[in-house]
PDB file of C-alpha atoms in Angstrom:
ATOM      1  CA  SER V   1       0.000   0.000   0.000  1.00  0.00           C
ATOM      2  CA  ALA V   2       1.027   3.615  -0.426  1.00  0.00           C
ATOM      3  CA  ILE V   3      -0.107   7.141   0.394  1.00  0.00           C
ATOM      4  CA  ALA V   4      -0.820   9.315  -2.657  1.00  0.00           C
ATOM      5  CA  GLU V   5       0.682  12.773  -2.226  1.00  0.00           C
ATOM      6  CA  PHE V   6      -0.844  14.095  -5.449  1.00  0.00           C
ATOM      7  CA  ASP V   7      -4.075  13.994  -7.434  1.00  0.00           C
ATOM      8  CA  GLY V   8      -4.433  11.315 -10.082  1.00  0.00           C
ATOM      9  CA  ILE V   9      -6.516   8.590 -11.669  1.00  0.00           C
ATOM     10  CA  CYS V  10      -6.011   4.929 -10.735  1.00  0.00           C
ATOM     11  CA  SER V  11      -6.543   1.800 -12.777  1.00  0.00           C
ATOM     12  CA  GLY V  12      -8.952  -0.933 -11.758  1.00  0.00           C
ATOM     13  CA  ASP V  13      -6.068  -2.808 -10.128  1.00  0.00           C
ATOM     14  CA  ILE V  14      -5.910  -0.245  -7.308  1.00  0.00           C
ATOM     15  CA  ILE V  15      -8.352   0.279  -4.444  1.00  0.00           C
ATOM     16  CA  VAL V  16      -8.479   3.886  -3.274  1.00  0.00           C
ATOM     17  CA  MET V  17      -9.393   4.464   0.370  1.00  0.00           C
ATOM     18  CA  GLU V  18      -9.953   7.840   2.000  1.00  0.00           C
ATOM     19  CA  PRO V  19     -10.363   8.417   5.747  1.00  0.00           C
ATOM     20  CA  TYR V  20     -13.879   9.282   6.874  1.00  0.00           C
ATOM     21  CA  GLY V  21     -15.280  10.200  10.252  1.00  0.00           C
ATOM     22  CA  ASP V  22     -13.527  10.434  13.614  1.00  0.00           C
ATOM     23  CA  TYR V  23     -13.638   6.810  14.819  1.00  0.00           C
ATOM     24  CA  LEU V  24      -9.949   6.337  13.981  1.00  0.00           C
ATOM     25  CA  PRO V  25      -7.191   8.964  13.769  1.00  0.00           C
ATOM     26  CA  HIS V  26      -6.650   9.347  10.024  1.00  0.00           C
ATOM     27  CA  GLY V  27      -2.890   8.891  10.406  1.00  0.00           C
ATOM     28  CA  LEU V  28      -3.401   5.404  11.860  1.00  0.00           C
ATOM     29  CA  ILE V  29      -5.088   4.008   8.751  1.00  0.00           C
ATOM     30  CA  PRO V  30      -1.875   3.659   6.645  1.00  0.00           C
ATOM     31  CA  PHE V  31      -0.279   1.651   9.454  1.00  0.00           C
ATOM     32  CA  ILE V  32      -3.309  -0.659   9.584  1.00  0.00           C
ATOM     33  CA  THR V  33      -3.311  -1.234   5.813  1.00  0.00           C
ATOM     34  CA  GLN V  34       0.414  -2.055   5.908  1.00  0.00           C
ATOM     35  CA  SER V  35       0.093  -4.533   8.768  1.00  0.00           C
ATOM     36  CA  LYS V  36       0.566  -8.270   8.286  1.00  0.00           C
ATOM     37  CA  LYS V  37      -2.951  -8.984   9.553  1.00  0.00           C
ATOM     38  CA  PHE V  38      -4.467  -6.721   6.913  1.00  0.00           C
ATOM     39  CA  TRP V  39      -2.372  -8.239   4.111  1.00  0.00           C
ATOM     40  CA  ASP V  40      -3.230 -11.750   5.254  1.00  0.00           C
ATOM     41  CA  TRP V  41      -6.903 -10.774   5.110  1.00  0.00           C
ATOM     42  CA  ALA V  42      -6.474  -9.271   1.627  1.00  0.00           C
ATOM     43  CA  ILE V  43      -4.840 -12.466   0.384  1.00  0.00           C
ATOM     44  CA  LYS V  44      -7.451 -14.667   2.085  1.00  0.00           C
ATOM     45  CA  THR V  45     -10.321 -12.780   0.440  1.00  0.00           C
ATOM     46  CA  SER V  46      -8.731 -12.572  -3.017  1.00  0.00           C
ATOM     47  CA  SER V  47      -9.894 -14.665  -5.943  1.00  0.00           C
ATOM     48  CA  GLY V  48      -8.555 -15.551  -9.381  1.00  0.00           C
ATOM     49  CA  SER V  49      -5.733 -17.895 -10.355  1.00  0.00           C
ATOM     50  CA  LEU V  50      -3.572 -15.897 -12.784  1.00  0.00           C
ATOM     51  CA  SER V  51      -4.065 -12.455 -11.279  1.00  0.00           C
ATOM     52  CA  PRO V  52      -5.737 -12.786  -7.875  1.00  0.00           C
ATOM     53  CA  ARG V  53      -7.366  -9.654  -6.487  1.00  0.00           C
ATOM     54  CA  THR V  54      -9.595  -8.654  -3.618  1.00  0.00           C
ATOM     55  CA  LYS V  55     -12.526  -6.229  -3.474  1.00  0.00           C
ATOM     56  CA  PHE V  56     -13.241  -3.310  -1.190  1.00  0.00           C
ATOM     57  CA  LYS V  57     -16.392  -4.957   0.161  1.00  0.00           C
ATOM     58  CA  ASN V  58     -14.149  -7.782   1.402  1.00  0.00           C
ATOM     59  CA  LEU V  59     -11.573  -5.410   2.879  1.00  0.00           C
ATOM     60  CA  ALA V  60     -14.383  -3.509   4.612  1.00  0.00           C
ATOM     61  CA  GLU V  61     -15.087  -6.657   6.671  1.00  0.00           C
ATOM     62  CA  PHE V  62     -11.573  -6.559   8.186  1.00  0.00           C
ATOM     63  CA  GLU V  63     -12.014  -6.220  11.958  1.00  0.00           C
ATOM     64  CA  ILE V  64     -10.075  -3.618  13.920  1.00  0.00           C
ATOM     65  CA  SER V  65      -9.668  -3.859  17.683  1.00  0.00           C
ATOM     66  CA  LYS V  66     -11.848  -1.312  19.391  1.00  0.00           C
ATOM     67  CA  HIS V  67     -10.177   1.129  21.816  1.00  0.00           C
ATOM     68  CA  ASP V  68     -10.895   4.567  23.144  1.00  0.00           C
ATOM     69  CA  GLN V  69      -9.640   7.678  21.350  1.00  0.00           C
ATOM     70  CA  ASP V  70      -6.689   8.201  23.701  1.00  0.00           C
ATOM     71  CA  SER V  71      -5.438   4.651  23.054  1.00  0.00           C
ATOM     72  CA  TYR V  72      -5.633   5.170  19.301  1.00  0.00           C
ATOM     73  CA  ASN V  73      -3.793   8.472  19.551  1.00  0.00           C
ATOM     74  CA  SER V  74      -1.094   6.967  21.771  1.00  0.00           C
ATOM     75  CA  ARG V  75      -0.588   4.050  19.395  1.00  0.00           C
ATOM     76  CA  LEU V  76      -0.332   6.411  16.431  1.00  0.00           C
ATOM     77  CA  ALA V  77       2.254   8.553  18.217  1.00  0.00           C
ATOM     78  CA  VAL V  78       4.408   5.497  19.061  1.00  0.00           C
ATOM     79  CA  LEU V  79       4.180   4.095  15.513  1.00  0.00           C
ATOM     80  CA  GLN V  80       5.128   7.435  13.986  1.00  0.00           C
ATOM     81  CA  ALA V  81       8.042   7.765  16.401  1.00  0.00           C
ATOM     82  CA  CYS V  82       9.270   4.246  15.549  1.00  0.00           C
ATOM     83  CA  GLN V  83       8.937   4.916  11.844  1.00  0.00           C
ATOM     84  CA  ALA V  84      10.944   8.145  12.159  1.00  0.00           C
ATOM     85  CA  LEU V  85      13.576   6.327  14.232  1.00  0.00           C
ATOM     86  CA  ILE V  86      13.945   3.556  11.629  1.00  0.00           C
ATOM     87  CA  GLU V  87      14.387   6.140   8.871  1.00  0.00           C
ATOM     88  CA  GLU V  88      16.933   7.997  11.002  1.00  0.00           C
ATOM     89  CA  LYS V  89      18.880   4.800  11.663  1.00  0.00           C
ATOM     90  CA  TYR V  90      18.800   3.932   7.941  1.00  0.00           C
ATOM     91  CA  ASP V  91      20.181   7.380   7.086  1.00  0.00           C
ATOM     92  CA  MET V  92      22.871   6.881   9.715  1.00  0.00           C
ATOM     93  CA  GLU V  93      23.858   3.549   8.150  1.00  0.00           C
ATOM     94  CA  GLN V  94      24.160   5.155   4.715  1.00  0.00           C
ATOM     95  CA  CYS V  95      26.312   7.960   6.125  1.00  0.00           C
ATOM     96  CA  PHE V  96      28.488   5.410   7.901  1.00  0.00           C
ATOM     97  CA  LYS V  97      28.961   3.417   4.676  1.00  0.00           C
ATOM     98  CA  ARG V  98      30.137   6.575   2.918  1.00  0.00           C
ATOM     99  CA  TYR V  99      32.471   7.239   5.850  1.00  0.00           C
ATOM    100  CA  VAL V 100      33.934   3.717   5.603  1.00  0.00           C
ATOM    101  CA  LYS V 101      34.619   4.180   1.887  1.00  0.00           C
ATOM    102  CA  ALA V 102      36.381   7.497   2.528  1.00  0.00           C
ATOM    103  CA  VAL V 103      38.483   6.090   5.387  1.00  0.00           C
ATOM    104  CA  ILE V 104      39.599   3.013   3.408  1.00  0.00           C
ATOM    105  CA  GLU V 105      40.374   5.081   0.285  1.00  0.00           C
ATOM    106  CA  ARG V 106      42.423   7.520   2.368  1.00  0.00           C
ATOM    107  CA  ARG V 107      44.346   4.723   4.080  1.00  0.00           C
ATOM    108  CA  LEU V 108      45.110   3.099   0.724  1.00  0.00           C
ATOM    109  CA  SER V 109      46.328   6.393  -0.756  1.00  0.00           C
ATOM    110  CA  ASP V 110      48.879   6.620   2.081  1.00  0.00           C
ATOM    111  CA  MET V 111      50.183   3.077   1.552  1.00  0.00           C
ATOM    112  CA  ASP V 112      53.305   2.156  -0.400  1.00  0.00           C
ATOM    113  CA  GLY V 113      53.789  -0.998  -2.415  1.00  0.00           C
ATOM    114  CA  ASP V 114      54.076  -2.481  -5.892  1.00  0.00           C
ATOM    115  CA  GLU V 115      51.488  -1.814  -8.596  1.00  0.00           C
ATOM    116  CA  LEU V 116      51.119  -5.238 -10.189  1.00  0.00           C
ATOM    117  CA  SER V 117      48.751  -6.699 -12.754  1.00  0.00           C
ATOM    118  CA  PHE V 118      46.793  -9.833 -11.946  1.00  0.00           C
ATOM    119  CA  GLN V 119      48.732 -11.592 -14.706  1.00  0.00           C
ATOM    120  CA  GLU V 120      51.990 -10.734 -12.930  1.00  0.00           C
ATOM    121  CA  LEU V 121      50.542 -12.043  -9.665  1.00  0.00           C
ATOM    122  CA  LEU V 122      49.548 -15.254 -11.441  1.00  0.00           C
ATOM    123  CA  ASP V 123      53.025 -15.613 -12.952  1.00  0.00           C
ATOM    124  CA  SER V 124      54.656 -15.082  -9.544  1.00  0.00           C
ATOM    125  CA  GLY V 125      52.345 -17.621  -7.870  1.00  0.00           C
ATOM    126  CA  ASP V 126      50.825 -15.064  -5.476  1.00  0.00           C
ATOM    127  CA  ILE V 127      47.468 -15.812  -7.089  1.00  0.00           C
ATOM    128  CA  ILE V 128      46.834 -19.479  -7.870  1.00  0.00           C
ATOM    129  CA  ASP V 129      43.973 -19.093 -10.318  1.00  0.00           C
ATOM    130  CA  ILE V 130      41.527 -16.635 -11.881  1.00  0.00           C
ATOM    131  CA  GLN V 131      38.575 -18.349 -13.547  1.00  0.00           C
ATOM    132  CA  ASP V 132      34.884 -18.062 -14.356  1.00  0.00           C
ATOM    133  CA  GLY V 133      32.290 -20.695 -15.315  1.00  0.00           C
ATOM    134  CA  ASN V 134      31.711 -22.835 -18.390  1.00  0.00           C
ATOM    135  CA  HIS V 135      30.797 -21.096 -21.645  1.00  0.00           C
ATOM    136  CA  GLY V 136      29.240 -22.402 -24.827  1.00  0.00           C
ATOM    137  CA  GLY V 137      27.769 -25.843 -25.311  1.00  0.00           C
ATOM    138  CA  ASP V 138      28.943 -27.155 -21.942  1.00  0.00           C
ATOM    139  CA  HIS V 139      27.106 -24.434 -20.012  1.00  0.00           C
ATOM    140  CA  PRO V 140      24.465 -26.086 -17.766  1.00  0.00           C
ATOM    141  CA  LYS V 141      20.861 -25.509 -18.838  1.00  0.00           C
ATOM    142  CA  ALA V 142      17.820 -24.586 -16.738  1.00  0.00           C
ATOM    143  CA  SER V 143      16.302 -28.004 -17.452  1.00  0.00           C
ATOM    144  CA  GLU V 144      19.152 -29.562 -15.440  1.00  0.00           C
ATOM    145  CA  TYR V 145      18.395 -27.702 -12.205  1.00  0.00           C
ATOM    146  CA  VAL V 146      17.455 -29.811  -9.180  1.00  0.00           C
ATOM    147  CA  GLU V 147      16.000 -29.117  -5.736  1.00  0.00           C
ATOM    148  CA  SER V 148      19.183 -30.058  -3.882  1.00  0.00           C
ATOM    149  CA  GLY V 149      22.712 -30.213  -5.220  1.00  0.00           C
ATOM    150  CA  VAL V 150      25.806 -28.131  -5.957  1.00  0.00           C
ATOM    151  CA  PRO V 151      25.107 -24.352  -5.816  1.00  0.00           C
ATOM    152  CA  PHE V 152      25.280 -22.770  -9.293  1.00  0.00           C
ATOM    153  CA  VAL V 153      26.333 -19.178  -8.547  1.00  0.00           C
ATOM    154  CA  MET V 154      25.141 -16.325 -10.766  1.00  0.00           C
ATOM    155  CA  ALA V 155      25.842 -12.592 -10.365  1.00  0.00           C
ATOM    156  CA  SER V 156      22.356 -12.159  -8.864  1.00  0.00           C
ATOM    157  CA  ASP V 157      23.312 -14.580  -6.069  1.00  0.00           C
ATOM    158  CA  LEU V 158      25.970 -12.188  -4.721  1.00  0.00           C
ATOM    159  CA  ASN V 159      23.815 -10.376  -2.208  1.00  0.00           C
ATOM    160  CA  SER V 160      25.006  -7.836   0.402  1.00  0.00           C
ATOM    161  CA  GLY V 161      28.578  -9.047   0.104  1.00  0.00           C
ATOM    162  CA  MET V 162      27.682 -12.714   0.535  1.00  0.00           C
ATOM    163  CA  VAL V 163      26.762 -15.696  -1.610  1.00  0.00           C
ATOM    164  CA  ASP V 164      23.055 -16.383  -1.135  1.00  0.00           C
ATOM    165  CA  LEU V 165      23.231 -20.181  -1.139  1.00  0.00           C
ATOM    166  CA  LYS V 166      19.472 -20.549  -0.570  1.00  0.00           C
ATOM    167  CA  ARG V 167      18.685 -18.516  -3.676  1.00  0.00           C
ATOM    168  CA  CYS V 168      21.237 -20.275  -5.897  1.00  0.00           C
ATOM    169  CA  LYS V 169      20.049 -22.743  -8.500  1.00  0.00           C
ATOM    170  CA  LYS V 170      21.331 -26.264  -7.864  1.00  0.00           C
ATOM    171  CA  LEU V 171      22.885 -28.848 -10.167  1.00  0.00           C
ATOM    172  CA  PRO V 172      23.474 -32.591  -9.685  1.00  0.00           C
ATOM    173  CA  LYS V 173      27.038 -33.269  -8.566  1.00  0.00           C
ATOM    174  CA  SER V 174      27.352 -35.848 -11.325  1.00  0.00           C
ATOM    175  CA  ARG V 175      26.769 -33.003 -13.809  1.00  0.00           C
ATOM    176  CA  THR V 176      29.131 -30.482 -12.198  1.00  0.00           C
ATOM    177  CA  ASP V 177      31.891 -33.071 -11.805  1.00  0.00           C
ATOM    178  CA  SER V 178      31.854 -33.457 -15.592  1.00  0.00           C
ATOM    179  CA  LEU V 179      32.435 -29.735 -16.214  1.00  0.00           C
ATOM    180  CA  ARG V 180      35.819 -28.350 -17.167  1.00  0.00           C
ATOM    181  CA  ILE V 181      36.105 -25.077 -15.215  1.00  0.00           C
ATOM    182  CA  GLY V 182      34.293 -22.893 -12.670  1.00  0.00           C
ATOM    183  CA  PHE V 183      34.910 -24.872  -9.459  1.00  0.00           C
ATOM    184  CA  SER V 184      35.102 -22.286  -6.674  1.00  0.00           C
ATOM    185  CA  LYS V 185      36.377 -23.383  -3.275  1.00  0.00           C
ATOM    186  CA  PRO V 186      35.704 -21.869   0.166  1.00  0.00           C
ATOM    187  CA  GLY V 187      37.716 -18.675   0.682  1.00  0.00           C
ATOM    188  CA  ASP V 188      37.877 -17.690  -3.005  1.00  0.00           C
ATOM    189  CA  ILE V 189      37.146 -14.023  -3.695  1.00  0.00           C
ATOM    190  CA  LEU V 190      34.277 -13.689  -6.161  1.00  0.00           C
ATOM    191  CA  LEU V 191      33.757 -10.820  -8.592  1.00  0.00           C
ATOM    192  CA  SER V 192      30.811 -10.450 -10.974  1.00  0.00           C
ATOM    193  CA  HIS V 193      32.006  -9.340 -14.403  1.00  0.00           C
ATOM    194  CA  LYS V 194      29.027  -9.748 -16.739  1.00  0.00           C
ATOM    195  CA  GLY V 195      25.586  -8.143 -16.724  1.00  0.00           C
ATOM    196  CA  THR V 196      25.854  -6.781 -13.208  1.00  0.00           C
ATOM    197  CA  VAL V 197      29.524  -5.832 -12.897  1.00  0.00           C
ATOM    198  CA  GLY V 198      31.421  -5.291  -9.646  1.00  0.00           C
ATOM    199  CA  LEU V 199      29.563  -7.357  -7.031  1.00  0.00           C
ATOM    200  CA  VAL V 200      31.973  -8.906  -4.529  1.00  0.00           C
ATOM    201  CA  ALA V 201      31.650 -11.873  -2.174  1.00  0.00           C
ATOM    202  CA  VAL V 202      33.648 -14.697  -0.628  1.00  0.00           C
ATOM    203  CA  THR V 203      32.859 -18.335  -1.357  1.00  0.00           C
ATOM    204  CA  PRO V 204      31.441 -19.664   1.929  1.00  0.00           C
ATOM    205  CA  GLU V 205      32.298 -22.881   3.696  1.00  0.00           C
ATOM    206  CA  VAL V 206      30.628 -25.623   1.678  1.00  0.00           C
ATOM    207  CA  GLU V 207      31.283 -29.286   1.150  1.00  0.00           C
ATOM    208  CA  GLY V 208      33.528 -29.510  -1.902  1.00  0.00           C
ATOM    209  CA  TYR V 209      32.855 -26.515  -4.117  1.00  0.00           C
ATOM    210  CA  VAL V 210      30.285 -24.203  -5.677  1.00  0.00           C
ATOM    211  CA  MET V 211      29.922 -23.958  -9.452  1.00  0.00           C
ATOM    212  CA  LEU V 212      30.224 -20.576 -11.135  1.00  0.00           C
ATOM    213  CA  THR V 213      28.334 -19.295 -14.152  1.00  0.00           C
ATOM    214  CA  PRO V 214      30.204 -17.241 -16.792  1.00  0.00           C
ATOM    215  CA  GLN V 215      28.976 -14.106 -14.960  1.00  0.00           C
ATOM    216  CA  VAL V 216      31.273 -14.585 -11.962  1.00  0.00           C
ATOM    217  CA  THR V 217      35.058 -14.905 -11.612  1.00  0.00           C
ATOM    218  CA  TYR V 218      36.874 -16.462  -8.682  1.00  0.00           C
ATOM    219  CA  TYR V 219      40.300 -15.273  -7.511  1.00  0.00           C
ATOM    220  CA  ARG V 220      42.183 -17.911  -5.545  1.00  0.00           C
ATOM    221  CA  VAL V 221      44.991 -16.376  -3.508  1.00  0.00           C
ATOM    222  CA  ALA V 222      48.077 -18.388  -2.504  1.00  0.00           C
ATOM    223  CA  PRO V 223      48.060 -18.845   1.311  1.00  0.00           C
ATOM    224  CA  GLU V 224      51.746 -17.953   1.666  1.00  0.00           C
ATOM    225  CA  GLY V 225      51.982 -15.383  -1.130  1.00  0.00           C
ATOM    226  CA  ARG V 226      52.457 -11.612  -0.983  1.00  0.00           C
ATOM    227  CA  LEU V 227      48.708 -11.002  -1.213  1.00  0.00           C
ATOM    228  CA  LYS V 228      46.141 -11.699   1.484  1.00  0.00           C
ATOM    229  CA  ALA V 229      42.695 -12.798   0.338  1.00  0.00           C
ATOM    230  CA  ARG V 230      40.892 -10.435   2.729  1.00  0.00           C
ATOM    231  CA  TYR V 231      43.021  -7.543   1.473  1.00  0.00           C
ATOM    232  CA  LEU V 232      42.088  -8.375  -2.123  1.00  0.00           C
ATOM    233  CA  GLU V 233      38.410  -8.487  -1.161  1.00  0.00           C
ATOM    234  CA  ILE V 234      38.701  -4.996   0.356  1.00  0.00           C
ATOM    235  CA  LEU V 235      40.454  -3.680  -2.762  1.00  0.00           C
ATOM    236  CA  PHE V 236      37.653  -5.057  -4.941  1.00  0.00           C
ATOM    237  CA  ARG V 237      35.111  -3.124  -2.875  1.00  0.00           C
ATOM    238  CA  THR V 238      36.910   0.231  -3.127  1.00  0.00           C
ATOM    239  CA  GLU V 239      35.510   3.027  -5.262  1.00  0.00           C
ATOM    240  CA  ARG V 240      38.817   3.254  -7.133  1.00  0.00           C
ATOM    241  CA  PHE V 241      38.713  -0.371  -8.279  1.00  0.00           C
ATOM    242  CA  GLN V 242      34.986  -0.229  -9.046  1.00  0.00           C
ATOM    243  CA  LYS V 243      35.498   2.834 -11.282  1.00  0.00           C
ATOM    244  CA  VAL V 244      38.213   1.067 -13.300  1.00  0.00           C
ATOM    245  CA  LEU V 245      35.983  -1.990 -13.635  1.00  0.00           C
ATOM    246  CA  ALA V 246      33.021   0.138 -14.725  1.00  0.00           C
ATOM    247  CA  SER V 247      35.185   1.904 -17.305  1.00  0.00           C
ATOM    248  CA  LEU V 248      36.251  -1.422 -18.800  1.00  0.00           C
ATOM    249  CA  ALA V 249      32.674  -2.709 -18.783  1.00  0.00           C
ATOM    250  CA  ALA V 250      31.482   0.388 -20.659  1.00  0.00           C
ATOM    251  CA  GLN V 251      33.794  -0.482 -23.559  1.00  0.00           C
ATOM    252  CA  SER V 252      31.693  -3.569 -24.282  1.00  0.00           C
ATOM    253  CA  THR V 253      28.326  -3.640 -26.087  1.00  0.00           C
ATOM    254  CA  ARG V 254      26.880  -5.107 -22.894  1.00  0.00           C
ATOM    255  CA  ASP V 255      28.417  -4.686 -19.465  1.00  0.00           C
ATOM    256  CA  TYR V 256      31.227  -7.230 -19.555  1.00  0.00           C
ATOM    257  CA  VAL V 257      34.835  -7.485 -18.385  1.00  0.00           C
ATOM    258  CA  GLY V 258      36.363 -10.730 -19.627  1.00  0.00           C
ATOM    259  CA  ILE V 259      39.095 -12.731 -17.930  1.00  0.00           C
ATOM    260  CA  THR V 260      41.763 -11.372 -20.304  1.00  0.00           C
ATOM    261  CA  ALA V 261      40.850  -7.772 -19.434  1.00  0.00           C
ATOM    262  CA  GLN V 262      40.711  -8.592 -15.719  1.00  0.00           C
ATOM    263  CA  LYS V 263      44.219 -10.022 -15.785  1.00  0.00           C
ATOM    264  CA  LYS V 264      45.519  -6.724 -17.165  1.00  0.00           C
ATOM    265  CA  MET V 265      44.099  -4.734 -14.252  1.00  0.00           C
ATOM    266  CA  ARG V 266      46.630  -3.523 -11.711  1.00  0.00           C
ATOM    267  CA  ILE V 267      46.350  -3.357  -7.939  1.00  0.00           C
ATOM    268  CA  LEU V 268      48.509  -2.075  -5.115  1.00  0.00           C
ATOM    269  CA  VAL V 269      50.302  -4.931  -3.335  1.00  0.00           C
ATOM    270  CA  ALA V 270      51.349  -3.408  -0.021  1.00  0.00           C
ATOM    271  CA  LYS V 271      53.655  -5.012   2.517  1.00  0.00           C
ATOM    272  CA  LYS V 272      51.934  -7.689   4.574  1.00  0.00           C
ATOM    273  CA  GLU V 273      51.988  -5.678   7.793  1.00  0.00           C
ATOM    274  CA  LYS V 274      50.208  -2.818   5.996  1.00  0.00           C
ATOM    275  CA  GLN V 275      47.689  -5.266   4.570  1.00  0.00           C
ATOM    276  CA  ASP V 276      47.073  -6.556   8.102  1.00  0.00           C
ATOM    277  CA  GLU V 277      46.524  -2.996   9.364  1.00  0.00           C
ATOM    278  CA  LEU V 278      43.996  -2.312   6.609  1.00  0.00           C
ATOM    279  CA  ILE V 279      42.216  -5.621   7.268  1.00  0.00           C
ATOM    280  CA  CYS V 280      42.031  -4.846  11.008  1.00  0.00           C
ATOM    281  CA  LEU V 281      40.603  -1.373  10.309  1.00  0.00           C
ATOM    282  CA  TRP V 282      38.094  -2.779   7.813  1.00  0.00           C
ATOM    283  CA  GLU V 283      36.881  -5.454  10.215  1.00  0.00           C
ATOM    284  CA  GLN V 284      36.464  -2.952  13.054  1.00  0.00           C
ATOM    285  CA  LEU V 285      34.420  -0.673  10.799  1.00  0.00           C
ATOM    286  CA  GLN V 286      32.344  -3.592   9.528  1.00  0.00           C
ATOM    287  CA  ALA V 287      31.646  -4.757  13.080  1.00  0.00           C
ATOM    288  CA  PHE V 288      30.380  -1.289  13.979  1.00  0.00           C
ATOM    289  CA  GLY V 289      28.270  -1.242  10.795  1.00  0.00           C
ATOM    290  CA  CYS V 290      26.748  -4.601  11.778  1.00  0.00           C
ATOM    291  CA  ARG V 291      25.805  -3.204  15.176  1.00  0.00           C
ATOM    292  CA  LEU V 292      24.074  -0.273  13.488  1.00  0.00           C
ATOM    293  CA  ALA V 293      22.141  -2.687  11.251  1.00  0.00           C
ATOM    294  CA  GLU V 294      21.223  -4.917  14.208  1.00  0.00           C
ATOM    295  CA  ASN V 295      19.996  -1.870  16.120  1.00  0.00           C
ATOM    296  CA  ARG V 296      17.826  -0.819  13.179  1.00  0.00           C
ATOM    297  CA  ASP V 297      16.477  -4.371  12.800  1.00  0.00           C
ATOM    298  CA  ALA V 298      15.600  -4.488  16.515  1.00  0.00           C
ATOM    299  CA  THR V 299      13.714  -1.202  16.193  1.00  0.00           C
ATOM    300  CA  LYS V 300      11.966  -2.515  13.094  1.00  0.00           C
ATOM    301  CA  LYS V 301      10.836  -5.638  14.965  1.00  0.00           C
ATOM    302  CA  ILE V 302       9.334  -3.494  17.717  1.00  0.00           C
ATOM    303  CA  TYR V 303       7.637  -1.361  15.068  1.00  0.00           C
ATOM    304  CA  GLU V 304       6.208  -4.413  13.281  1.00  0.00           C
ATOM    305  CA  SER V 305       5.046  -5.892  16.583  1.00  0.00           C
ATOM    306  CA  LEU V 306       3.208  -2.687  17.448  1.00  0.00           C
ATOM    307  CA  MET V 307       1.736  -2.402  13.959  1.00  0.00           C
ATOM    308  CA  ASN V 308       0.508  -5.995  13.960  1.00  0.00           C
ATOM    309  CA  GLY V 309      -0.523  -6.098  17.601  1.00  0.00           C
TER     310      GLY V 309
END
């Protein structure tokens, strides 16, 4: 549901409701129509298989708990306060994310080291492998997907810096074992390079491996090399790296940065102690960011409980 802040004409797919009378404070009605109970009622009273819809006469039968005017006004005041607090916390999170970017960029600009291409890091053994999924005729088809199996990771499965294993399509292990490339192991740094370019994640702890589509590249860092995997992940997330990647992607007819182009990209390889300092700073900032998100989520749960109570 939504509140119209302008005059207009709606299609038959939209039910327009306008407050009437003084039984309920008008400001409380949007909270009621956005509550889970109301939506459950709307779904319960809907009909139609392809495009189910409900009618106002059905919605009008939705029962609202009866209270006195002071109780309604108090509830409205609390809900509005919670809503404002959630928005404030969200704005704070966005400001903090911008702050983190600025701090990391500044720290990197003050660091010394060697500017090396990924090809040079491959040649030196500091990176073991850079690889995406199977192309062409050997690319798994949708008809091969199964309910449970090896995760088949697409760019859209890199969500909020993590691999969304629940959302991933699955393939039979007998099928993935027969593939030539694209086997990503836990700890690999993942980078989307086709369609949606620049998403970053780390392959989670899984049994064996996950299978990559041609949209995602894995970077496997040598454990004892000059480059730390966490440091590389942070570099991938920086605005500087993302701008270079976006510039390369724009040179293609569709957003795409192939493996050959990726290997030509250069990164700063700082001394290990400087990498450790950056990793420590990043993790401290991320921990604080998580606490902000948890605080917002806790406020949101209280808000939803009040709205649905």
